[in-house]
PDB file of C-alpha atoms in Angstrom:
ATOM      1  CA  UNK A   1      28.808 -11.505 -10.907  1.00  0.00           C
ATOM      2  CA  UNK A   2      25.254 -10.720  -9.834  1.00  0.00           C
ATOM      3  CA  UNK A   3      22.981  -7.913 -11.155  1.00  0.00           C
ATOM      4  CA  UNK A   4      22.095  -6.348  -7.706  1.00  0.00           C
ATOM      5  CA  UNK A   5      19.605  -3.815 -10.052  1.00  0.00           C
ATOM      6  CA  UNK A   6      18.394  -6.167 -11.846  1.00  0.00           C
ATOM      7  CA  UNK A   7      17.927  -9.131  -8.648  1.00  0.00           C
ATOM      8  CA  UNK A   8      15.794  -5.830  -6.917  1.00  0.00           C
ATOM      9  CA  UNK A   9      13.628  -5.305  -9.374  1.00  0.00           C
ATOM     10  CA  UNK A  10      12.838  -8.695  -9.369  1.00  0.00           C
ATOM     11  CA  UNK A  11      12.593  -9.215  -5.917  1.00  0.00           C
ATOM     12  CA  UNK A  12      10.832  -5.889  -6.215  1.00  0.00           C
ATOM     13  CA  UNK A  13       8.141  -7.137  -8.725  1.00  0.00           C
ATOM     14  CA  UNK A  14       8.016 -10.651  -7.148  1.00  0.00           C
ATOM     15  CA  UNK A  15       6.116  -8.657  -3.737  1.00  0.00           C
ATOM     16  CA  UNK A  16       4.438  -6.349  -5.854  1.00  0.00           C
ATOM     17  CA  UNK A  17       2.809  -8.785  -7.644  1.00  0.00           C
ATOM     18  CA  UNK A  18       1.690 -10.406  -3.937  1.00  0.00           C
ATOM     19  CA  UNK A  19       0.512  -6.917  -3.175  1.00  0.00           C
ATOM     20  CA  UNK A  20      -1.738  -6.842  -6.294  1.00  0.00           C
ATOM     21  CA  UNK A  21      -3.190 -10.346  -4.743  1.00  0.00           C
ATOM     22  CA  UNK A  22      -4.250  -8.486  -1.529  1.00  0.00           C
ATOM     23  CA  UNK A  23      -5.561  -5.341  -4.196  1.00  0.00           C
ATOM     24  CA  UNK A  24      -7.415  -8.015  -6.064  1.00  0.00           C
ATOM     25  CA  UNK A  25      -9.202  -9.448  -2.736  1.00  0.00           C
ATOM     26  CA  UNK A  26     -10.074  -6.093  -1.519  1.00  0.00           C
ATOM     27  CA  UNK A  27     -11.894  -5.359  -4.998  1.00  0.00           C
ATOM     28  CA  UNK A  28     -13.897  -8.793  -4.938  1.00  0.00           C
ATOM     29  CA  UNK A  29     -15.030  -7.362  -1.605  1.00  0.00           C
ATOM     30  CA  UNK A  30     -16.151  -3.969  -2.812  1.00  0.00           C
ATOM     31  CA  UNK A  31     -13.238  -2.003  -1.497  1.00  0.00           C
ATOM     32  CA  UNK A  32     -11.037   0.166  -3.238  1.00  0.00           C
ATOM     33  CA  UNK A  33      -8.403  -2.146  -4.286  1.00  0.00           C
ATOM     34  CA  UNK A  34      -5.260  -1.201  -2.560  1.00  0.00           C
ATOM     35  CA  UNK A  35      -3.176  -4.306  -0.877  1.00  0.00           C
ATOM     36  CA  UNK A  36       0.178  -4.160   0.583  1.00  0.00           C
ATOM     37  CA  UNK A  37       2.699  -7.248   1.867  1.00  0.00           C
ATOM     38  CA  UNK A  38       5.342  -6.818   4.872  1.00  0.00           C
ATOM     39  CA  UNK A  39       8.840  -8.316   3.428  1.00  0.00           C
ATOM     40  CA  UNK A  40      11.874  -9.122   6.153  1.00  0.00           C
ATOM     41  CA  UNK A  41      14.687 -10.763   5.141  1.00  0.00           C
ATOM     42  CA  UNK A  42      13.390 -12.212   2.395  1.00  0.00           C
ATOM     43  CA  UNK A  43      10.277 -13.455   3.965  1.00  0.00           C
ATOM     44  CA  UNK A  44       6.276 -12.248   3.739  1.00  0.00           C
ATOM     45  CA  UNK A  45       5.796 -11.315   7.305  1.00  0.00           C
ATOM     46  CA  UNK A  46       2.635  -9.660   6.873  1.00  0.00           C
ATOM     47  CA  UNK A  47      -0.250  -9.084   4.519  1.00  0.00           C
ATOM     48  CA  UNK A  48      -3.470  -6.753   3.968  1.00  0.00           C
ATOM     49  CA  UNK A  49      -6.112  -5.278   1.847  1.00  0.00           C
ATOM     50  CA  UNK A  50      -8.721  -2.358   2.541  1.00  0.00           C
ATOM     51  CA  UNK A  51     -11.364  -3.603   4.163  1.00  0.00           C
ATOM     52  CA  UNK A  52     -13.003  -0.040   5.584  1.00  0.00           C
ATOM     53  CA  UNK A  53     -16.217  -0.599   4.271  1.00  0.00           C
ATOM     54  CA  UNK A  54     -16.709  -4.535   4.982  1.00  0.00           C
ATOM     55  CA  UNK A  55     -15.268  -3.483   8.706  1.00  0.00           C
ATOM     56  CA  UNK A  56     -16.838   0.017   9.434  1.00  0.00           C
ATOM     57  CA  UNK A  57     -13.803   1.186  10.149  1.00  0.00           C
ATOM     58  CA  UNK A  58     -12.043   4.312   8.657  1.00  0.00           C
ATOM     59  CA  UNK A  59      -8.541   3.102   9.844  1.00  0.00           C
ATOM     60  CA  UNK A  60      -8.606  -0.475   7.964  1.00  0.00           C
ATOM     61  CA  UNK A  61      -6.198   0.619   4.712  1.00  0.00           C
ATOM     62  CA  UNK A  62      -3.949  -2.050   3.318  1.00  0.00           C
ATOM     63  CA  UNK A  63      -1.104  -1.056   4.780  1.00  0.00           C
ATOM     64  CA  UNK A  64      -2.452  -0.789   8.614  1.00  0.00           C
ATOM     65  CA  UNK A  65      -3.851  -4.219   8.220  1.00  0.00           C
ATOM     66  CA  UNK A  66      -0.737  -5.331   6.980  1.00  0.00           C
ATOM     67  CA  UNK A  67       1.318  -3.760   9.734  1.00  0.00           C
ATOM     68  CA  UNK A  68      -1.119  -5.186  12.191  1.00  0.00           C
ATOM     69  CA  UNK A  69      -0.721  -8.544  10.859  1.00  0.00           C
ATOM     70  CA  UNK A  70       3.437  -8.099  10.835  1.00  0.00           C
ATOM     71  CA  UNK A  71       3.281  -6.971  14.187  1.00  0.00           C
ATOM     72  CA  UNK A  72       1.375 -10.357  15.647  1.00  0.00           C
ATOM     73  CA  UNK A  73       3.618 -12.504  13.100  1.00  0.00           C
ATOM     74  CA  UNK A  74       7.041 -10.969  14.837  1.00  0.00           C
ATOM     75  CA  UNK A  75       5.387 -10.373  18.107  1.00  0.00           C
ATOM     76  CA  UNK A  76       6.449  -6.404  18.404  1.00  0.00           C
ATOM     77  CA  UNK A  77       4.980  -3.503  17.323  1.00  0.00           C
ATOM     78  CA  UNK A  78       8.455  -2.460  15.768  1.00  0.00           C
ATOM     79  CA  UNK A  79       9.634  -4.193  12.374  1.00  0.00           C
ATOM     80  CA  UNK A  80      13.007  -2.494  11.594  1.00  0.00           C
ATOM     81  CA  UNK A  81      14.445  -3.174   8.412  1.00  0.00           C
ATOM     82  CA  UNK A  82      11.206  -4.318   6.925  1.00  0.00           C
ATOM     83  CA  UNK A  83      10.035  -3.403   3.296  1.00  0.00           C
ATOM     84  CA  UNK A  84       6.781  -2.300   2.581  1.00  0.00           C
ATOM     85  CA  UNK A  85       5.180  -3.541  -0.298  1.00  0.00           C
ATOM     86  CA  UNK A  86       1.672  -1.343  -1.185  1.00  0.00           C
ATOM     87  CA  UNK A  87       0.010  -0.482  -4.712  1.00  0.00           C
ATOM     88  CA  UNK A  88      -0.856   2.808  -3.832  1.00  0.00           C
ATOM     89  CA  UNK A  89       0.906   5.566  -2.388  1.00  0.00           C
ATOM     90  CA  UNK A  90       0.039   5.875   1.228  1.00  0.00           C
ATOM     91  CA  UNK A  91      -2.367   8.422   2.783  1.00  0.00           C
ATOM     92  CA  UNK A  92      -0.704  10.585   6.152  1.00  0.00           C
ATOM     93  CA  UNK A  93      -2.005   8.016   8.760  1.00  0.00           C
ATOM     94  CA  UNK A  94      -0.725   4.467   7.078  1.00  0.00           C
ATOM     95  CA  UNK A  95       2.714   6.615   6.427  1.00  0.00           C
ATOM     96  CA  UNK A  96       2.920   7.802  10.488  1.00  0.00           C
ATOM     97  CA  UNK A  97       1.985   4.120  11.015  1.00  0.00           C
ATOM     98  CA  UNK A  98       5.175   2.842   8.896  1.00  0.00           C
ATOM     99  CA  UNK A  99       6.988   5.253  10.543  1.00  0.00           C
ATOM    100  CA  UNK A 100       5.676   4.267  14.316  1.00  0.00           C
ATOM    101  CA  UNK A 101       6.862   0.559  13.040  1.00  0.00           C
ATOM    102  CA  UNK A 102      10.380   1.899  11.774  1.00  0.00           C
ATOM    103  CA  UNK A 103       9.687   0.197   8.499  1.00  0.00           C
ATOM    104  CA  UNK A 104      13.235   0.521   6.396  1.00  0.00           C
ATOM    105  CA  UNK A 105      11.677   0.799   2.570  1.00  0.00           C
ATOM    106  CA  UNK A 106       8.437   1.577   1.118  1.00  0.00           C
ATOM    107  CA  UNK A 107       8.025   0.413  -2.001  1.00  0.00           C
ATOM    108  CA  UNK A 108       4.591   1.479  -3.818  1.00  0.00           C
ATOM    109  CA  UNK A 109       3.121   1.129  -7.787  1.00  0.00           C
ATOM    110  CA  UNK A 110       1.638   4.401  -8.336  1.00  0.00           C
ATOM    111  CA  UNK A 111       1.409   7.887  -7.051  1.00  0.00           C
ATOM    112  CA  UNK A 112      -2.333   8.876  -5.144  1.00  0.00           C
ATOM    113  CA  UNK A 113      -3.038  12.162  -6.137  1.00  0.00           C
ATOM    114  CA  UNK A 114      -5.162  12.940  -3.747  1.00  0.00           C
ATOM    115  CA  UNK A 115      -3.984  11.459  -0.365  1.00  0.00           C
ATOM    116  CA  UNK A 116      -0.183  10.304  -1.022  1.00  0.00           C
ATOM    117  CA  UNK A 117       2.578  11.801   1.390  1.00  0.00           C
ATOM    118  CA  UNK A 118       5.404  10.590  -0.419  1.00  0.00           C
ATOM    119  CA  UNK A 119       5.696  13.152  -3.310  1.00  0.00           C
ATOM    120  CA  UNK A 120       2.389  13.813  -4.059  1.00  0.00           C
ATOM    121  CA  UNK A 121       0.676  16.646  -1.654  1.00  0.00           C
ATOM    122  CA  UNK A 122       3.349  16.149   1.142  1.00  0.00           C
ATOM    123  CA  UNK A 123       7.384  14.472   0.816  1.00  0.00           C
ATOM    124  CA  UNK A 124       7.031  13.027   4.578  1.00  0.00           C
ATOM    125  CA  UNK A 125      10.359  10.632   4.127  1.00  0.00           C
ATOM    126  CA  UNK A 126      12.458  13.757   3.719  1.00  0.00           C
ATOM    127  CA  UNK A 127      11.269  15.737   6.237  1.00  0.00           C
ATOM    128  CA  UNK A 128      14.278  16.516   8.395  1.00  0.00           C
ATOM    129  CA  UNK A 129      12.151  16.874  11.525  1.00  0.00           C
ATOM    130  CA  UNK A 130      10.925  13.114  11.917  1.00  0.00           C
ATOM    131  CA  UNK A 131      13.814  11.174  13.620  1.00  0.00           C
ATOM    132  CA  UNK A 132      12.823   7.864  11.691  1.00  0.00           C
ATOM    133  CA  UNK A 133      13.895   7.912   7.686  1.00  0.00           C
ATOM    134  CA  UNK A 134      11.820   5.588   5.318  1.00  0.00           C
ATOM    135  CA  UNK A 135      13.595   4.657   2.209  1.00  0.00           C
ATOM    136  CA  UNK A 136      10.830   5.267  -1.283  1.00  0.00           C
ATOM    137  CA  UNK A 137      10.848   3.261  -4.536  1.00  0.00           C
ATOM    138  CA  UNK A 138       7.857   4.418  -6.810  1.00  0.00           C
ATOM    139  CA  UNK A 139       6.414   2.576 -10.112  1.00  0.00           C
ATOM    140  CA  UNK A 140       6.435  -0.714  -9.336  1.00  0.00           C
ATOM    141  CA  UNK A 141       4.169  -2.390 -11.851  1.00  0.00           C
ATOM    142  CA  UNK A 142       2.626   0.894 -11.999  1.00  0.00           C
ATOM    143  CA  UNK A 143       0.636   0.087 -15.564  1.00  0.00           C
ATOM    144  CA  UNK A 144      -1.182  -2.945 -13.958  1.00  0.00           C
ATOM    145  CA  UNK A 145      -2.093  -1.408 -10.574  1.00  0.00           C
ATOM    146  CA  UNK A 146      -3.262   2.078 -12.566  1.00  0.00           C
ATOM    147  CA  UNK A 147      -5.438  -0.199 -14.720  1.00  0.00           C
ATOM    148  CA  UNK A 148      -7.349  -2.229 -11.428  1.00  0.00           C
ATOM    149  CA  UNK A 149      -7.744   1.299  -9.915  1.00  0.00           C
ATOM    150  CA  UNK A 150      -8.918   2.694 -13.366  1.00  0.00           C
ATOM    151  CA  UNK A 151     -11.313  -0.490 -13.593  1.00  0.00           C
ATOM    152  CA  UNK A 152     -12.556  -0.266 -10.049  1.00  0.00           C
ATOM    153  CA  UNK A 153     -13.524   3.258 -10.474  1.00  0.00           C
ATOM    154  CA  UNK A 154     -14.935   2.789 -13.927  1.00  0.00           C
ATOM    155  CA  UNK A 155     -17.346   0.154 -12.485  1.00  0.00           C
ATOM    156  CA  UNK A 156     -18.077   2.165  -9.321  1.00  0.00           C
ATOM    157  CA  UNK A 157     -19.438   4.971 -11.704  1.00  0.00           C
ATOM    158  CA  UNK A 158     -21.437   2.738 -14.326  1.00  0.00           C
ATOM    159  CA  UNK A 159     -23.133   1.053 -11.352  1.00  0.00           C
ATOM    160  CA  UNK A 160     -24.401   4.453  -9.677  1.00  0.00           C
ATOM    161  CA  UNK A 161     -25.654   5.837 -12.714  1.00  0.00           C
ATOM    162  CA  UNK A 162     -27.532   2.336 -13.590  1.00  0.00           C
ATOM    163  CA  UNK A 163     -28.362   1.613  -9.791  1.00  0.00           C
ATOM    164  CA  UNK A 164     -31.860   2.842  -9.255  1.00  0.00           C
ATOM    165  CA  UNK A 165     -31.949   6.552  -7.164  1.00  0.00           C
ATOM    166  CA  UNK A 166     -33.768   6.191  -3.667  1.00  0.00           C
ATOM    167  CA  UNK A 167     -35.937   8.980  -1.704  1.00  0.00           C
TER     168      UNK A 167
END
């Protein structure tokens, strides 16, 4: 008999863990490091990092990278039954853009305080007045994600009060 829970989880953890690549590229970069990977059927249709700094573009998050680069992979702008792999809980526009793409599951590491619409200022998957549901799993190799984003921020502070003031 096979552990459905336990084959998830892994399954879960496997594209988290391929997410956390993406996170990783983003910080070598400079950006905040937040990736995400498109799953379908078992298969990595899709992958991004934040790259709104490197891009000068306020619209280039992980996940709307990602969609964009599931989108050309499948050749529609509509990926139903997709999961969404991201290590951060998404902001209002990369949520509407899941929803616009009828992604099935979104599956994230850890809770953004801040910005996240899935439980954190908004619940957006359980508003009864969007016609499109999104399944949410939380805490997916939360401890490793918090720790980049803890590092990355860390860093980002050190270096401004070390980097010489100018005017």
């Amino acid at each position: 008999m096979t552990d459905t829970t336990g084959t998830k989880k892994n399954d879960d953890e496997r594209w988290m863990r391929e997410a956390i690549a993406e996170a990783l590229l983003a910080h070598r970069k400079g950006e905040v490091p937040i990736g995400a990977v498109l799953v379908l059927d078992g298969t990595m249709i899709g992958r991004g990092h934040n790259a709104r700094i490197s891009r000068n573009d306020p619209t280039a998050h992980a996940e709307i990278e990602c969609l964009r680069n599931a989108a050309q992979t499948v050749q529609n702008d509509r990926i139903p039954g997709a999961t969404l792999y991201v290590t951060v809980e998404p902001c209002l526009m990369c949520f509407g853009a899941i929803m616009e793409a009828r992604i099935l599951t979104l599956a994230f590491g850890i809770r953004e305080p801040k910005w996240g619409v899935t439980g954190s200022l908004y619940d957006l998957q359980n508003d009864p007045r969007f016609p499109h549901r999104v399944n949410v799993r939380e805490g997916i190799l939360a401890p490793p994600i918090s720790e980049l984003i803890t590092q990355f921020f860390r860093e980002r502070r050190k270096n401004r009060i070390t980097a010489p003031r100018s005017g």
